[in-house]
């Protein structure tokens, strides 16, 4: 019994340490962190098959939230992380007048993300970090089925490409999370146009802090 108690204490300490590291490495607030954590747990509880894909990684905080569960899944998931790591790409008029001031900002590196994932308990043999512009890297990845698609890509063209590339691979019952749905006009426009063009019957769930998600029927 004493050994079991010690193991539980170690586990709780490890989780709290991971949570602290994640909060330091993400721009997400508490509501968005909680939402991603719940979605990561739901694909396990509901046994949704497929990989986890994140488009827009920055320093890896949200990736760590997803990877520490998904890489230990009994369903043998791989976590795919796509980012330029060289700052935000050019915006278009659809993204609003403030977008240009963000171009080139939010630089990071694959090595920085890898270190955070290692420190927060991810199995790195189940992680693929893919650096480059989405239009160059998406065609190189073969991902037949997706349980959770997390998009933190901000701009109209980026979000549109994410959906056009990966939505059809999202499993029935899988989740699509949109970090900036209520923050950047281009992001919302791309999502709304995709839903309308596909005539998708979805229920958008609003997280707070600008984020939203829906479950694929």
mmCIF file with all atom_site columns, N, CA, C and O in Angstrom, residues 18-19 21-23 25-41 43 52 54 60-71 79 81 116-117 120-122 148 150:
data_model
loop_
_atom_site.group_PDB
_atom_site.id
_atom_site.type_symbol
_atom_site.label_atom_id
_atom_site.label_alt_id
_atom_site.label_comp_id
_atom_site.label_asym_id
_atom_site.label_entity_id
_atom_site.label_seq_id
_atom_site.pdbx_PDB_ins_code
_atom_site.Cartn_x
_atom_site.Cartn_y
_atom_site.Cartn_z
_atom_site.occupancy
_atom_site.B_iso_or_equiv
_atom_site.pdbx_formal_charge
_atom_site.auth_seq_id
_atom_site.auth_comp_id
_atom_site.auth_asym_id
_atom_site.auth_atom_id
_atom_site.pdbx_PDB_model_num
ATOM 1   N N  . UNK A 1 18  ? 4.615   18.862 -15.407 1.00 0.00 ? 18  UNK A N  1
ATOM 2   C CA . UNK A 1 18  ? 4.335   18.976 -16.844 1.00 0.00 ? 18  UNK A CA 1
ATOM 3   C C  . UNK A 1 18  ? 3.383   20.134 -17.118 1.00 0.00 ? 18  UNK A C  1
ATOM 4   O O  . UNK A 1 18  ? 3.582   20.900 -18.067 1.00 0.00 ? 18  UNK A O  1
ATOM 5   N N  . UNK A 1 19  ? 2.351   20.277 -16.284 1.00 0.00 ? 19  UNK A N  1
ATOM 6   C CA . UNK A 1 19  ? 1.397   21.365 -16.466 1.00 0.00 ? 19  UNK A CA 1
ATOM 7   C C  . UNK A 1 19  ? 2.091   22.721 -16.368 1.00 0.00 ? 19  UNK A C  1
ATOM 8   O O  . UNK A 1 19  ? 1.799   23.647 -17.141 1.00 0.00 ? 19  UNK A O  1
ATOM 9   N N  . UNK A 1 21  ? 5.277   23.399 -16.994 1.00 0.00 ? 21  UNK A N  1
ATOM 10  C CA . UNK A 1 21  ? 6.097   23.589 -18.186 1.00 0.00 ? 21  UNK A CA 1
ATOM 11  C C  . UNK A 1 21  ? 5.247   23.999 -19.388 1.00 0.00 ? 21  UNK A C  1
ATOM 12  O O  . UNK A 1 21  ? 5.621   24.882 -20.158 1.00 0.00 ? 21  UNK A O  1
ATOM 13  N N  . UNK A 1 22  ? 4.097   23.350 -19.530 1.00 0.00 ? 22  UNK A N  1
ATOM 14  C CA . UNK A 1 22  ? 3.211   23.638 -20.656 1.00 0.00 ? 22  UNK A CA 1
ATOM 15  C C  . UNK A 1 22  ? 2.695   25.069 -20.582 1.00 0.00 ? 22  UNK A C  1
ATOM 16  O O  . UNK A 1 22  ? 2.672   25.794 -21.590 1.00 0.00 ? 22  UNK A O  1
ATOM 17  N N  . UNK A 1 23  ? 2.287   25.514 -19.403 1.00 0.00 ? 23  UNK A N  1
ATOM 18  C CA . UNK A 1 23  ? 1.781   26.874 -19.263 1.00 0.00 ? 23  UNK A CA 1
ATOM 19  C C  . UNK A 1 23  ? 2.840   27.910 -19.629 1.00 0.00 ? 23  UNK A C  1
ATOM 20  O O  . UNK A 1 23  ? 2.522   28.980 -20.153 1.00 0.00 ? 23  UNK A O  1
ATOM 21  N N  . UNK A 1 25  ? 5.079   27.525 -21.936 1.00 0.00 ? 25  UNK A N  1
ATOM 22  C CA . UNK A 1 25  ? 5.447   27.405 -23.346 1.00 0.00 ? 25  UNK A CA 1
ATOM 23  C C  . UNK A 1 25  ? 4.270   27.572 -24.297 1.00 0.00 ? 25  UNK A C  1
ATOM 24  O O  . UNK A 1 25  ? 4.374   27.191 -25.463 1.00 0.00 ? 25  UNK A O  1
ATOM 25  N N  . UNK A 1 26  ? 3.165   28.113 -23.824 1.00 0.00 ? 26  UNK A N  1
ATOM 26  C CA . UNK A 1 26  ? 2.016   28.267 -24.699 1.00 0.00 ? 26  UNK A CA 1
ATOM 27  C C  . UNK A 1 26  ? 1.386   29.637 -24.526 1.00 0.00 ? 26  UNK A C  1
ATOM 28  O O  . UNK A 1 26  ? 1.505   30.257 -23.460 1.00 0.00 ? 26  UNK A O  1
ATOM 29  N N  . UNK A 1 27  ? 0.734   30.108 -25.582 1.00 0.00 ? 27  UNK A N  1
ATOM 30  C CA . UNK A 1 27  ? -0.037  31.342 -25.513 1.00 0.00 ? 27  UNK A CA 1
ATOM 31  C C  . UNK A 1 27  ? -1.489  31.059 -25.132 1.00 0.00 ? 27  UNK A C  1
ATOM 32  O O  . UNK A 1 27  ? -2.288  31.981 -25.002 1.00 0.00 ? 27  UNK A O  1
ATOM 33  N N  . UNK A 1 28  ? -1.828  29.797 -24.939 1.00 0.00 ? 28  UNK A N  1
ATOM 34  C CA . UNK A 1 28  ? -3.197  29.435 -24.583 1.00 0.00 ? 28  UNK A CA 1
ATOM 35  C C  . UNK A 1 28  ? -3.501  29.812 -23.144 1.00 0.00 ? 28  UNK A C  1
ATOM 36  O O  . UNK A 1 28  ? -2.665  29.670 -22.262 1.00 0.00 ? 28  UNK A O  1
ATOM 37  N N  . UNK A 1 29  ? -4.731  30.275 -22.930 1.00 0.00 ? 29  UNK A N  1
ATOM 38  C CA . UNK A 1 29  ? -5.203  30.527 -21.582 1.00 0.00 ? 29  UNK A CA 1
ATOM 39  C C  . UNK A 1 29  ? -5.803  29.267 -20.983 1.00 0.00 ? 29  UNK A C  1
ATOM 40  O O  . UNK A 1 29  ? -5.890  28.219 -21.634 1.00 0.00 ? 29  UNK A O  1
ATOM 41  N N  . UNK A 1 30  ? -6.262  29.343 -19.736 1.00 0.00 ? 30  UNK A N  1
ATOM 42  C CA . UNK A 1 30  ? -6.785  28.158 -19.043 1.00 0.00 ? 30  UNK A CA 1
ATOM 43  C C  . UNK A 1 30  ? -7.933  27.462 -19.770 1.00 0.00 ? 30  UNK A C  1
ATOM 44  O O  . UNK A 1 30  ? -7.992  26.234 -19.793 1.00 0.00 ? 30  UNK A O  1
ATOM 45  N N  . UNK A 1 31  ? -8.851  28.239 -20.356 1.00 0.00 ? 31  UNK A N  1
ATOM 46  C CA . UNK A 1 31  ? -10.012 27.623 -21.022 1.00 0.00 ? 31  UNK A CA 1
ATOM 47  C C  . UNK A 1 31  ? -9.579  26.790 -22.222 1.00 0.00 ? 31  UNK A C  1
ATOM 48  O O  . UNK A 1 31  ? -10.081 25.686 -22.455 1.00 0.00 ? 31  UNK A O  1
ATOM 49  N N  . UNK A 1 32  ? -8.638  27.290 -22.997 1.00 0.00 ? 32  UNK A N  1
ATOM 50  C CA . UNK A 1 32  ? -8.187  26.561 -24.185 1.00 0.00 ? 32  UNK A CA 1
ATOM 51  C C  . UNK A 1 32  ? -7.322  25.361 -23.801 1.00 0.00 ? 32  UNK A C  1
ATOM 52  O O  . UNK A 1 32  ? -7.388  24.313 -24.446 1.00 0.00 ? 32  UNK A O  1
ATOM 53  N N  . UNK A 1 33  ? -6.521  25.499 -22.766 1.00 0.00 ? 33  UNK A N  1
ATOM 54  C CA . UNK A 1 33  ? -5.746  24.351 -22.284 1.00 0.00 ? 33  UNK A CA 1
ATOM 55  C C  . UNK A 1 33  ? -6.685  23.240 -21.823 1.00 0.00 ? 33  UNK A C  1
ATOM 56  O O  . UNK A 1 33  ? -6.498  22.067 -22.160 1.00 0.00 ? 33  UNK A O  1
ATOM 57  N N  . UNK A 1 34  ? -7.711  23.614 -21.073 1.00 0.00 ? 34  UNK A N  1
ATOM 58  C CA . UNK A 1 34  ? -8.669  22.625 -20.581 1.00 0.00 ? 34  UNK A CA 1
ATOM 59  C C  . UNK A 1 34  ? -9.423  21.967 -21.728 1.00 0.00 ? 34  UNK A C  1
ATOM 60  O O  . UNK A 1 34  ? -9.655  20.748 -21.728 1.00 0.00 ? 34  UNK A O  1
ATOM 61  N N  . UNK A 1 35  ? -9.802  22.750 -22.728 1.00 0.00 ? 35  UNK A N  1
ATOM 62  C CA . UNK A 1 35  ? -10.533 22.208 -23.875 1.00 0.00 ? 35  UNK A CA 1
ATOM 63  C C  . UNK A 1 35  ? -9.698  21.184 -24.632 1.00 0.00 ? 35  UNK A C  1
ATOM 64  O O  . UNK A 1 35  ? -10.178 20.080 -24.940 1.00 0.00 ? 35  UNK A O  1
ATOM 65  N N  . UNK A 1 36  ? -8.435  21.513 -24.918 1.00 0.00 ? 36  UNK A N  1
ATOM 66  C CA . UNK A 1 36  ? -7.579  20.569 -25.632 1.00 0.00 ? 36  UNK A CA 1
ATOM 67  C C  . UNK A 1 36  ? -7.336  19.311 -24.810 1.00 0.00 ? 36  UNK A C  1
ATOM 68  O O  . UNK A 1 36  ? -7.316  18.198 -25.350 1.00 0.00 ? 36  UNK A O  1
ATOM 69  N N  . UNK A 1 37  ? -7.149  19.476 -23.511 1.00 0.00 ? 37  UNK A N  1
ATOM 70  C CA . UNK A 1 37  ? -6.940  18.315 -22.635 1.00 0.00 ? 37  UNK A CA 1
ATOM 71  C C  . UNK A 1 37  ? -8.146  17.383 -22.677 1.00 0.00 ? 37  UNK A C  1
ATOM 72  O O  . UNK A 1 37  ? -7.996  16.158 -22.727 1.00 0.00 ? 37  UNK A O  1
ATOM 73  N N  . UNK A 1 38  ? -9.325  17.969 -22.655 1.00 0.00 ? 38  UNK A N  1
ATOM 74  C CA . UNK A 1 38  ? -10.546 17.158 -22.689 1.00 0.00 ? 38  UNK A CA 1
ATOM 75  C C  . UNK A 1 38  ? -10.705 16.438 -24.013 1.00 0.00 ? 38  UNK A C  1
ATOM 76  O O  . UNK A 1 38  ? -11.099 15.269 -24.061 1.00 0.00 ? 38  UNK A O  1
ATOM 77  N N  . UNK A 1 39  ? -10.400 17.115 -25.122 1.00 0.00 ? 39  UNK A N  1
ATOM 78  C CA . UNK A 1 39  ? -10.498 16.467 -26.429 1.00 0.00 ? 39  UNK A CA 1
ATOM 79  C C  . UNK A 1 39  ? -9.485  15.338 -26.550 1.00 0.00 ? 39  UNK A C  1
ATOM 80  O O  . UNK A 1 39  ? -9.790  14.275 -27.100 1.00 0.00 ? 39  UNK A O  1
ATOM 81  N N  . UNK A 1 40  ? -8.281  15.573 -26.041 1.00 0.00 ? 40  UNK A N  1
ATOM 82  C CA . UNK A 1 40  ? -7.254  14.527 -26.070 1.00 0.00 ? 40  UNK A CA 1
ATOM 83  C C  . UNK A 1 40  ? -7.697  13.310 -25.269 1.00 0.00 ? 40  UNK A C  1
ATOM 84  O O  . UNK A 1 40  ? -7.393  12.160 -25.647 1.00 0.00 ? 40  UNK A O  1
ATOM 85  N N  . UNK A 1 41  ? -8.420  13.543 -24.174 1.00 0.00 ? 41  UNK A N  1
ATOM 86  C CA . UNK A 1 41  ? -8.919  12.419 -23.373 1.00 0.00 ? 41  UNK A CA 1
ATOM 87  C C  . UNK A 1 41  ? -10.120 11.760 -24.035 1.00 0.00 ? 41  UNK A C  1
ATOM 88  O O  . UNK A 1 41  ? -10.274 10.542 -23.978 1.00 0.00 ? 41  UNK A O  1
ATOM 89  N N  . UNK A 1 43  ? -10.817 11.305 -27.222 1.00 0.00 ? 43  UNK A N  1
ATOM 90  C CA . UNK A 1 43  ? -10.515 10.359 -28.302 1.00 0.00 ? 43  UNK A CA 1
ATOM 91  C C  . UNK A 1 43  ? -10.041 9.019  -27.742 1.00 0.00 ? 43  UNK A C  1
ATOM 92  O O  . UNK A 1 43  ? -10.168 7.991  -28.415 1.00 0.00 ? 43  UNK A O  1
ATOM 93  N N  . UNK A 1 52  ? -3.119  12.133 -34.361 1.00 0.00 ? 52  UNK A N  1
ATOM 94  C CA . UNK A 1 52  ? -3.384  13.503 -33.914 1.00 0.00 ? 52  UNK A CA 1
ATOM 95  C C  . UNK A 1 52  ? -2.533  14.433 -34.755 1.00 0.00 ? 52  UNK A C  1
ATOM 96  O O  . UNK A 1 52  ? -1.329  14.216 -34.919 1.00 0.00 ? 52  UNK A O  1
ATOM 97  N N  . UNK A 1 54  ? -1.507  18.528 -35.534 1.00 0.00 ? 54  UNK A N  1
ATOM 98  C CA . UNK A 1 54  ? -1.555  19.935 -35.143 1.00 0.00 ? 54  UNK A CA 1
ATOM 99  C C  . UNK A 1 54  ? -0.883  20.770 -36.226 1.00 0.00 ? 54  UNK A C  1
ATOM 100 O O  . UNK A 1 54  ? 0.252   20.499 -36.633 1.00 0.00 ? 54  UNK A O  1
ATOM 101 N N  . UNK A 1 60  ? 5.302   24.713 -28.726 1.00 0.00 ? 60  UNK A N  1
ATOM 102 C CA . UNK A 1 60  ? 4.951   23.333 -28.427 1.00 0.00 ? 60  UNK A CA 1
ATOM 103 C C  . UNK A 1 60  ? 4.070   23.097 -27.218 1.00 0.00 ? 60  UNK A C  1
ATOM 104 O O  . UNK A 1 60  ? 3.871   21.946 -26.821 1.00 0.00 ? 60  UNK A O  1
ATOM 105 N N  . UNK A 1 61  ? 3.511   24.155 -26.630 1.00 0.00 ? 61  UNK A N  1
ATOM 106 C CA . UNK A 1 61  ? 2.676   23.963 -25.447 1.00 0.00 ? 61  UNK A CA 1
ATOM 107 C C  . UNK A 1 61  ? 1.449   23.113 -25.716 1.00 0.00 ? 61  UNK A C  1
ATOM 108 O O  . UNK A 1 61  ? 1.185   22.134 -25.008 1.00 0.00 ? 61  UNK A O  1
ATOM 109 N N  . UNK A 1 62  ? 0.680   23.461 -26.760 1.00 0.00 ? 62  UNK A N  1
ATOM 110 C CA . UNK A 1 62  ? -0.507  22.671 -27.076 1.00 0.00 ? 62  UNK A CA 1
ATOM 111 C C  . UNK A 1 62  ? -0.118  21.292 -27.595 1.00 0.00 ? 62  UNK A C  1
ATOM 112 O O  . UNK A 1 62  ? -0.810  20.297 -27.336 1.00 0.00 ? 62  UNK A O  1
ATOM 113 N N  . UNK A 1 63  ? 0.997   21.197 -28.313 1.00 0.00 ? 63  UNK A N  1
ATOM 114 C CA . UNK A 1 63  ? 1.477   19.894 -28.783 1.00 0.00 ? 63  UNK A CA 1
ATOM 115 C C  . UNK A 1 63  ? 1.777   18.972 -27.614 1.00 0.00 ? 63  UNK A C  1
ATOM 116 O O  . UNK A 1 63  ? 1.502   17.767 -27.655 1.00 0.00 ? 63  UNK A O  1
ATOM 117 N N  . UNK A 1 64  ? 2.334   19.536 -26.537 1.00 0.00 ? 64  UNK A N  1
ATOM 118 C CA . UNK A 1 64  ? 2.635   18.731 -25.350 1.00 0.00 ? 64  UNK A CA 1
ATOM 119 C C  . UNK A 1 64  ? 1.364   18.230 -24.692 1.00 0.00 ? 64  UNK A C  1
ATOM 120 O O  . UNK A 1 64  ? 1.305   17.090 -24.212 1.00 0.00 ? 64  UNK A O  1
ATOM 121 N N  . UNK A 1 65  ? 0.330   19.066 -24.655 1.00 0.00 ? 65  UNK A N  1
ATOM 122 C CA . UNK A 1 65  ? -0.960  18.643 -24.099 1.00 0.00 ? 65  UNK A CA 1
ATOM 123 C C  . UNK A 1 65  ? -1.477  17.424 -24.847 1.00 0.00 ? 65  UNK A C  1
ATOM 124 O O  . UNK A 1 65  ? -1.960  16.458 -24.249 1.00 0.00 ? 65  UNK A O  1
ATOM 125 N N  . UNK A 1 66  ? -1.381  17.467 -26.167 1.00 0.00 ? 66  UNK A N  1
ATOM 126 C CA . UNK A 1 66  ? -1.897  16.380 -26.996 1.00 0.00 ? 66  UNK A CA 1
ATOM 127 C C  . UNK A 1 66  ? -0.988  15.151 -26.955 1.00 0.00 ? 66  UNK A C  1
ATOM 128 O O  . UNK A 1 66  ? -1.460  14.020 -26.847 1.00 0.00 ? 66  UNK A O  1
ATOM 129 N N  . UNK A 1 67  ? 0.315   15.375 -27.035 1.00 0.00 ? 67  UNK A N  1
ATOM 130 C CA . UNK A 1 67  ? 1.255   14.260 -27.203 1.00 0.00 ? 67  UNK A CA 1
ATOM 131 C C  . UNK A 1 67  ? 1.423   13.421 -25.945 1.00 0.00 ? 67  UNK A C  1
ATOM 132 O O  . UNK A 1 67  ? 1.677   12.218 -26.028 1.00 0.00 ? 67  UNK A O  1
ATOM 133 N N  . UNK A 1 68  ? 1.298   14.012 -24.773 1.00 0.00 ? 68  UNK A N  1
ATOM 134 C CA . UNK A 1 68  ? 1.546   13.223 -23.562 1.00 0.00 ? 68  UNK A CA 1
ATOM 135 C C  . UNK A 1 68  ? 0.476   12.152 -23.361 1.00 0.00 ? 68  UNK A C  1
ATOM 136 O O  . UNK A 1 68  ? 0.719   11.169 -22.665 1.00 0.00 ? 68  UNK A O  1
ATOM 137 N N  . UNK A 1 69  ? -0.699  12.330 -23.988 1.00 0.00 ? 69  UNK A N  1
ATOM 138 C CA . UNK A 1 69  ? -1.711  11.271 -23.965 1.00 0.00 ? 69  UNK A CA 1
ATOM 139 C C  . UNK A 1 69  ? -1.645  10.421 -25.227 1.00 0.00 ? 69  UNK A C  1
ATOM 140 O O  . UNK A 1 69  ? -1.594  9.203  -25.175 1.00 0.00 ? 69  UNK A O  1
ATOM 141 N N  . UNK A 1 70  ? -1.658  11.109 -26.371 1.00 0.00 ? 70  UNK A N  1
ATOM 142 C CA . UNK A 1 70  ? -1.811  10.390 -27.643 1.00 0.00 ? 70  UNK A CA 1
ATOM 143 C C  . UNK A 1 70  ? -0.658  9.444  -27.932 1.00 0.00 ? 70  UNK A C  1
ATOM 144 O O  . UNK A 1 70  ? -0.860  8.380  -28.532 1.00 0.00 ? 70  UNK A O  1
ATOM 145 N N  . UNK A 1 71  ? 0.559   9.796  -27.528 1.00 0.00 ? 71  UNK A N  1
ATOM 146 C CA . UNK A 1 71  ? 1.701   8.933  -27.851 1.00 0.00 ? 71  UNK A CA 1
ATOM 147 C C  . UNK A 1 71  ? 1.748   7.681  -26.996 1.00 0.00 ? 71  UNK A C  1
ATOM 148 O O  . UNK A 1 71  ? 2.550   6.782  -27.269 1.00 0.00 ? 71  UNK A O  1
ATOM 149 N N  . UNK A 1 79  ? 1.615   11.451 -33.525 1.00 0.00 ? 79  UNK A N  1
ATOM 150 C CA . UNK A 1 79  ? 1.304   12.874 -33.419 1.00 0.00 ? 79  UNK A CA 1
ATOM 151 C C  . UNK A 1 79  ? 2.116   13.626 -34.471 1.00 0.00 ? 79  UNK A C  1
ATOM 152 O O  . UNK A 1 79  ? 3.349   13.554 -34.476 1.00 0.00 ? 79  UNK A O  1
ATOM 153 N N  . UNK A 1 81  ? 3.148   17.241 -36.174 1.00 0.00 ? 81  UNK A N  1
ATOM 154 C CA . UNK A 1 81  ? 3.242   18.656 -35.819 1.00 0.00 ? 81  UNK A CA 1
ATOM 155 C C  . UNK A 1 81  ? 3.823   19.431 -36.997 1.00 0.00 ? 81  UNK A C  1
ATOM 156 O O  . UNK A 1 81  ? 4.978   19.232 -37.378 1.00 0.00 ? 81  UNK A O  1
ATOM 157 N N  . UNK A 1 116 ? 10.583  20.136 -25.063 1.00 0.00 ? 116 UNK A N  1
ATOM 158 C CA . UNK A 1 116 ? 9.403   20.273 -24.206 1.00 0.00 ? 116 UNK A CA 1
ATOM 159 C C  . UNK A 1 116 ? 8.604   18.974 -24.177 1.00 0.00 ? 116 UNK A C  1
ATOM 160 O O  . UNK A 1 116 ? 8.166   18.530 -23.110 1.00 0.00 ? 116 UNK A O  1
ATOM 161 N N  . UNK A 1 117 ? 8.412   18.357 -25.326 1.00 0.00 ? 117 UNK A N  1
ATOM 162 C CA . UNK A 1 117 ? 7.645   17.114 -25.372 1.00 0.00 ? 117 UNK A CA 1
ATOM 163 C C  . UNK A 1 117 ? 8.328   16.013 -24.570 1.00 0.00 ? 117 UNK A C  1
ATOM 164 O O  . UNK A 1 117 ? 7.660   15.234 -23.871 1.00 0.00 ? 117 UNK A O  1
ATOM 165 N N  . UNK A 1 120 ? 7.721   16.581 -20.873 1.00 0.00 ? 120 UNK A N  1
ATOM 166 C CA . UNK A 1 120 ? 6.339   16.423 -20.422 1.00 0.00 ? 120 UNK A CA 1
ATOM 167 C C  . UNK A 1 120 ? 5.790   15.022 -20.681 1.00 0.00 ? 120 UNK A C  1
ATOM 168 O O  . UNK A 1 120 ? 4.587   14.796 -20.606 1.00 0.00 ? 120 UNK A O  1
ATOM 169 N N  . UNK A 1 121 ? 6.672   14.079 -20.995 1.00 0.00 ? 121 UNK A N  1
ATOM 170 C CA . UNK A 1 121 ? 6.278   12.673 -20.991 1.00 0.00 ? 121 UNK A CA 1
ATOM 171 C C  . UNK A 1 121 ? 5.851   12.072 -22.304 1.00 0.00 ? 121 UNK A C  1
ATOM 172 O O  . UNK A 1 121 ? 5.327   10.953 -22.324 1.00 0.00 ? 121 UNK A O  1
ATOM 173 N N  . UNK A 1 122 ? 6.060   12.758 -23.415 1.00 0.00 ? 122 UNK A N  1
ATOM 174 C CA . UNK A 1 122 ? 5.680   12.187 -24.706 1.00 0.00 ? 122 UNK A CA 1
ATOM 175 C C  . UNK A 1 122 ? 6.658   11.098 -25.124 1.00 0.00 ? 122 UNK A C  1
ATOM 176 O O  . UNK A 1 122 ? 7.845   11.156 -24.824 1.00 0.00 ? 122 UNK A O  1
ATOM 177 N N  . UNK A 1 148 ? -7.971  13.592 -34.090 1.00 0.00 ? 148 UNK A N  1
ATOM 178 C CA . UNK A 1 148 ? -8.059  14.976 -33.617 1.00 0.00 ? 148 UNK A CA 1
ATOM 179 C C  . UNK A 1 148 ? -7.197  15.861 -34.503 1.00 0.00 ? 148 UNK A C  1
ATOM 180 O O  . UNK A 1 148 ? -5.993  15.631 -34.643 1.00 0.00 ? 148 UNK A O  1
ATOM 181 N N  . UNK A 1 150 ? -6.048  19.689 -34.760 1.00 0.00 ? 150 UNK A N  1
ATOM 182 C CA . UNK A 1 150 ? -5.980  20.961 -34.050 1.00 0.00 ? 150 UNK A CA 1
ATOM 183 C C  . UNK A 1 150 ? -5.318  22.001 -34.947 1.00 0.00 ? 150 UNK A C  1
ATOM 184 O O  . UNK A 1 150 ? -4.170  21.832 -35.355 1.00 0.00 ? 150 UNK A O  1
#
